[in-house]
Amino acid sequence: MRVWLRRSRAARWRWPGPDSIDGGVLLDSKSLRADPQAVAANLARRGFKLDVESFRSFEERRKAVQVEADRLRAERNANAKAVGMAKGRGEDASTALARADELTRELASADAALVAVQAETESWQLGLPNTLHDSVPPGRDESDNVEVRRHGEPRKLDFTPLDHVALGEQLGGLDFDAAARISGARFVIVRGALARLHRALAQFMLDVHTSEHGYTELYVPYLVSAAALQGTGQLPKFAADLFKVESEQGFYLIPTAEVPVTNLVREQILEAAVLPLQFVAHTPSFRSEAGSHGKDTRGMIRQHQFDKVELVQIVKPADSYAALERLTTHAEAILRKLELPYRVMALCGGDVGFASAKTYDLEVWLPSQQKYREISSCSNCEAFQARRMQARWRNPETGKPEPVHTLNGSGVAVGRALVAVLENYQNADGSITIPAALRS
RNA sequence: GGAGAGAUGGCCGAGUGGUCGAAGGCGCGCCCCUGCUAAGGGCGUAAGGGCCAAAAGCCCUUCGAGGGUUCGAAUCCCUCUCUCUCCGCCA
C-alpha cells in the first residue's frame, strides 16, 4: 500500500554472519575502534564503565583472525578456479588439487576461530548502551534530572484529596482485589464509567495524534520475536523485565508498542522522500517489574499490564533533535487538552535509558502524592536501534544506505492518565468531573 | 491440522557443478543526439564486512536461513523459516 512497506530482499538482515563483525550492532563500531576513549568518556556520563583494554585486546585478536581467514578463503577461491580452468583445457590439475586439501583444512580451523571471536565481540557489543547527546545534563539518578518547563497550576482544593485507589473503590470502578484473585498482584479490573473513561482517554489520544499531529495509526502484534526486542534494545540485556510466552515460537509480550512499531522499518532501505514516518499505536504493555518490589505497590501506577498510546518517528539523522522537541510537544498536547498540570524533565546521564541518546520525561501532577509523576517518556534513540534493526534510508547526498534515527514517546500512558484525571478532577463529594476535552 | 507450489539484485525475471555477484527487461543516475509536452543512443547502477591514517586499490561474504556433499555450490542432498493455493477449523 505504501512505498515503505515494500519487501526488500537486499535488506534482509543476515546476522550474525561470519563476516558481519560490525553487523550494525550497537554503537558505531568504527567510532568505537577509532576512538574508544571518547566513547568510554561518553558512556561514563551514564555511569557505564567501558572496558577499553579488553575491547582493544579482542579487537586485535579479531583483526588477526579475520585477515587470516579472508586470506585463506581468497587462496582457496583462486585455487578452485585454477582447477576448473585446467580441467577445462584437459590439463592435469593434481598439484592444485593437493593444495586444495590443505586449504580446506586450514580454512576450517581459521573459520572456527573467526566465528568464536565474532560471537564474543557481538555479545559484548550488544550490552553497550547508546552514547549520550551533548545536551544531556550530568547526574547519577532521578534526583539530578532538570526541569525544562512547567505547564498548568495544581488546583487549590478546599478538601483533602483522595488517591485514585480510594476514589476508584468509592465509585466502584477500580477493583484491585478481584484482579488479584484472578491474576495476582499488580493488576486491576476497571468497571463501568471508569472503564469507559479509560477507553475515552485512549481514543482521545489517538484522535489528537492522527488528526492534529500527522501520525498514522497502526494496529500491531502484542507478541514479538526476540529479534524484534533485540532491535529496539530490550534484549539481550533486559530479559528479566519481559514476559516470555511458553511457546514453540519463543514469543515475548511487548513491554511497549515501541517494539513492534519501530521494528516496522527493520531490514528496510527507505527512500528519503518517505521520511519522516510518524506512527501511533494504542496497545497494552506488559512488564514484569522485576526489581521494583515495594515500589508503587498501591494502585494503578505500576502494573504488569497497562495501556499506552505510543508515538514513533523514523527520521533523517539531521532532523532527529528537532523531531524530539516536536514529539515531546505532541505528548504534552494531550496533557494540555486534558488540563492536567505537568512538567517536562530532561533526564540526566544516569537516568537516560539504554537505547536512548536523550530523553524528556513528562510528569503529571498527582494531588494525593503532592508530586509530579512520570506519565510519558520521549526519547531520541538516534541510530542505535536502527543499527540493531538494520533500518536504513538512502541518503541522496552520498547515495548510500545509512541508518535512520528513531524516536519514541508515550503519548501518553493511558492507565496513568486515568489516575491523573481521577485525582485532579475529583470533587469534595468523591465524584469526578469529566475533562472538557473528553465530553462530546 | 492435511495437500501442493514457491523464495535469485530497487522491481520483474533467466540461470541445474567451474572466469555467475549472477543474462535480459523495467526503474533510476550521468552523458550524447534531438529540440518541444515524443523518441533514440552510450555508460553506470546490490548490500554487508576487512586491510589501509585516509583515498585509491585489493580482499571476503551474501542468490530465504542453517547444515552437508565437492578442489569448487545460486545450481546436488538434509533441516528449518516464510510466502502463495486448495481442504478442514476458527473470530
PDB file of C-alpha atoms in Angstrom, chain A residues 279-375:
ATOM      1  CA  PHE A 279       3.190   6.230  13.695  1.00  0.00           C
ATOM      2  CA  VAL A 280       0.869   5.986  16.632  1.00  0.00           C
ATOM      3  CA  ALA A 281      -0.476   2.810  18.190  1.00  0.00           C
ATOM      4  CA  HIS A 282      -2.638   2.029  21.183  1.00  0.00           C
ATOM      5  CA  THR A 283      -1.589  -1.239  22.782  1.00  0.00           C
ATOM      6  CA  PRO A 284      -1.300  -2.906  26.117  1.00  0.00           C
ATOM      7  CA  SER A 285       2.192  -3.088  27.581  1.00  0.00           C
ATOM      8  CA  PHE A 286       3.385  -5.961  29.715  1.00  0.00           C
ATOM      9  CA  ARG A 287       6.191  -5.586  32.218  1.00  0.00           C
ATOM     10  CA  SER A 288       7.384  -7.998  34.807  1.00  0.00           C
ATOM     11  CA  GLU A 289       8.537  -5.137  37.037  1.00  0.00           C
ATOM     12  CA  ALA A 290      11.342  -7.307  38.272  1.00  0.00           C
ATOM     13  CA  GLY A 291      13.416  -5.311  40.685  1.00  0.00           C
ATOM     14  CA  SER A 292      10.648  -2.911  41.629  1.00  0.00           C
ATOM     15  CA  HIS A 293       9.392  -4.805  44.654  1.00  0.00           C
ATOM     16  CA  GLY A 294       7.867  -2.414  47.102  1.00  0.00           C
ATOM     17  CA  LYS A 295       7.661   0.466  44.619  1.00  0.00           C
ATOM     18  CA  ASP A 296       4.217   1.869  43.956  1.00  0.00           C
ATOM     19  CA  THR A 297       2.569  -1.277  45.204  1.00  0.00           C
ATOM     20  CA  ARG A 298      -0.677   0.560  45.743  1.00  0.00           C
ATOM     21  CA  GLY A 299      -2.899   1.388  42.830  1.00  0.00           C
ATOM     22  CA  MET A 300      -2.523   1.610  39.107  1.00  0.00           C
ATOM     23  CA  ILE A 301       0.781   3.414  38.872  1.00  0.00           C
ATOM     24  CA  ARG A 302       2.898   0.327  38.321  1.00  0.00           C
ATOM     25  CA  GLN A 303       1.149  -2.662  36.822  1.00  0.00           C
ATOM     26  CA  HIS A 304       2.112  -5.788  34.923  1.00  0.00           C
ATOM     27  CA  GLN A 305      -0.312  -4.745  32.219  1.00  0.00           C
ATOM     28  CA  PHE A 306      -1.251  -1.233  31.171  1.00  0.00           C
ATOM     29  CA  ASP A 307      -2.439   0.536  28.072  1.00  0.00           C
ATOM     30  CA  LYS A 308      -0.382   3.121  26.336  1.00  0.00           C
ATOM     31  CA  VAL A 309      -0.653   5.235  23.228  1.00  0.00           C
ATOM     32  CA  GLU A 310       2.791   5.271  21.710  1.00  0.00           C
ATOM     33  CA  LEU A 311       4.320   7.693  19.228  1.00  0.00           C
ATOM     34  CA  VAL A 312       7.148   6.592  16.962  1.00  0.00           C
ATOM     35  CA  GLN A 313       9.046   8.609  14.401  1.00  0.00           C
ATOM     36  CA  ILE A 314      11.545   7.432  11.820  1.00  0.00           C
ATOM     37  CA  VAL A 315      13.552  10.420  10.597  1.00  0.00           C
ATOM     38  CA  LYS A 316      16.648  11.561   8.779  1.00  0.00           C
ATOM     39  CA  PRO A 317      19.549  11.852  11.197  1.00  0.00           C
ATOM     40  CA  ALA A 318      19.870  15.607  10.689  1.00  0.00           C
ATOM     41  CA  ASP A 319      16.262  16.078  11.788  1.00  0.00           C
ATOM     42  CA  SER A 320      16.125  13.909  14.861  1.00  0.00           C
ATOM     43  CA  TYR A 321      16.638  16.520  17.554  1.00  0.00           C
ATOM     44  CA  ALA A 322      14.062  18.852  16.097  1.00  0.00           C
ATOM     45  CA  ALA A 323      11.804  15.804  15.896  1.00  0.00           C
ATOM     46  CA  LEU A 324      12.396  15.038  19.581  1.00  0.00           C
ATOM     47  CA  GLU A 325      11.246  18.521  20.538  1.00  0.00           C
ATOM     48  CA  ARG A 326       8.169  18.192  18.376  1.00  0.00           C
ATOM     49  CA  LEU A 327       7.328  14.693  19.541  1.00  0.00           C
ATOM     50  CA  THR A 328       7.561  15.893  23.129  1.00  0.00           C
ATOM     51  CA  THR A 329       5.111  18.710  22.441  1.00  0.00           C
ATOM     52  CA  HIS A 330       2.780  16.163  20.838  1.00  0.00           C
ATOM     53  CA  ALA A 331       2.692  14.222  24.087  1.00  0.00           C
ATOM     54  CA  GLU A 332       2.333  17.465  26.034  1.00  0.00           C
ATOM     55  CA  ALA A 333      -0.652  18.440  23.922  1.00  0.00           C
ATOM     56  CA  ILE A 334      -2.603  15.568  25.455  1.00  0.00           C
ATOM     57  CA  LEU A 335      -1.975  16.817  28.969  1.00  0.00           C
ATOM     58  CA  ARG A 336      -2.734  20.395  27.982  1.00  0.00           C
ATOM     59  CA  LYS A 337      -6.017  19.449  26.410  1.00  0.00           C
ATOM     60  CA  LEU A 338      -6.904  17.435  29.473  1.00  0.00           C
ATOM     61  CA  GLU A 339      -5.840  20.446  31.533  1.00  0.00           C
ATOM     62  CA  LEU A 340      -3.560  18.389  33.694  1.00  0.00           C
ATOM     63  CA  PRO A 341      -0.652  20.233  35.317  1.00  0.00           C
ATOM     64  CA  TYR A 342       2.679  18.781  34.277  1.00  0.00           C
ATOM     65  CA  ARG A 343       6.342  19.485  33.910  1.00  0.00           C
ATOM     66  CA  VAL A 344       8.947  18.424  31.372  1.00  0.00           C
ATOM     67  CA  MET A 345      12.156  16.926  32.689  1.00  0.00           C
ATOM     68  CA  ALA A 346      15.409  16.443  30.804  1.00  0.00           C
ATOM     69  CA  LEU A 347      16.768  13.176  32.119  1.00  0.00           C
ATOM     70  CA  CYS A 348      20.328  13.282  33.394  1.00  0.00           C
ATOM     71  CA  GLY A 349      23.021  10.970  32.086  1.00  0.00           C
ATOM     72  CA  GLY A 350      22.494   8.405  34.801  1.00  0.00           C
ATOM     73  CA  ASP A 351      18.747   8.207  34.192  1.00  0.00           C
ATOM     74  CA  VAL A 352      18.579   8.015  30.407  1.00  0.00           C
ATOM     75  CA  GLY A 353      17.505   4.581  29.179  1.00  0.00           C
ATOM     76  CA  PHE A 354      19.765   2.055  27.493  1.00  0.00           C
ATOM     77  CA  ALA A 355      18.722   2.743  23.905  1.00  0.00           C
ATOM     78  CA  SER A 356      18.257   6.486  24.169  1.00  0.00           C
ATOM     79  CA  ALA A 357      20.666   9.322  23.475  1.00  0.00           C
ATOM     80  CA  LYS A 358      18.389  11.906  25.038  1.00  0.00           C
ATOM     81  CA  THR A 359      15.103  11.658  26.887  1.00  0.00           C
ATOM     82  CA  TYR A 360      12.448  14.037  28.146  1.00  0.00           C
ATOM     83  CA  ASP A 361      10.010  12.735  30.715  1.00  0.00           C
ATOM     84  CA  LEU A 362       6.599  14.285  31.144  1.00  0.00           C
ATOM     85  CA  GLU A 363       5.485  14.271  34.740  1.00  0.00           C
ATOM     86  CA  VAL A 364       1.876  14.891  35.685  1.00  0.00           C
ATOM     87  CA  TRP A 365       0.702  16.327  38.970  1.00  0.00           C
ATOM     88  CA  LEU A 366      -0.851  13.868  41.391  1.00  0.00           C
ATOM     89  CA  PRO A 367      -2.649  15.682  44.224  1.00  0.00           C
ATOM     90  CA  SER A 368      -2.690  12.660  46.523  1.00  0.00           C
ATOM     91  CA  GLN A 369       1.079  12.420  46.393  1.00  0.00           C
ATOM     92  CA  GLN A 370       1.673  16.178  46.073  1.00  0.00           C
ATOM     93  CA  LYS A 371       4.200  15.205  43.454  1.00  0.00           C
ATOM     94  CA  TYR A 372       4.766  15.110  39.742  1.00  0.00           C
ATOM     95  CA  ARG A 373       4.875  11.541  38.436  1.00  0.00           C
ATOM     96  CA  GLU A 374       6.076  10.193  35.114  1.00  0.00           C
ATOM     97  CA  ILE A 375       3.343   9.785  32.522  1.00  0.00           C
TER      98      ILE A 375
END
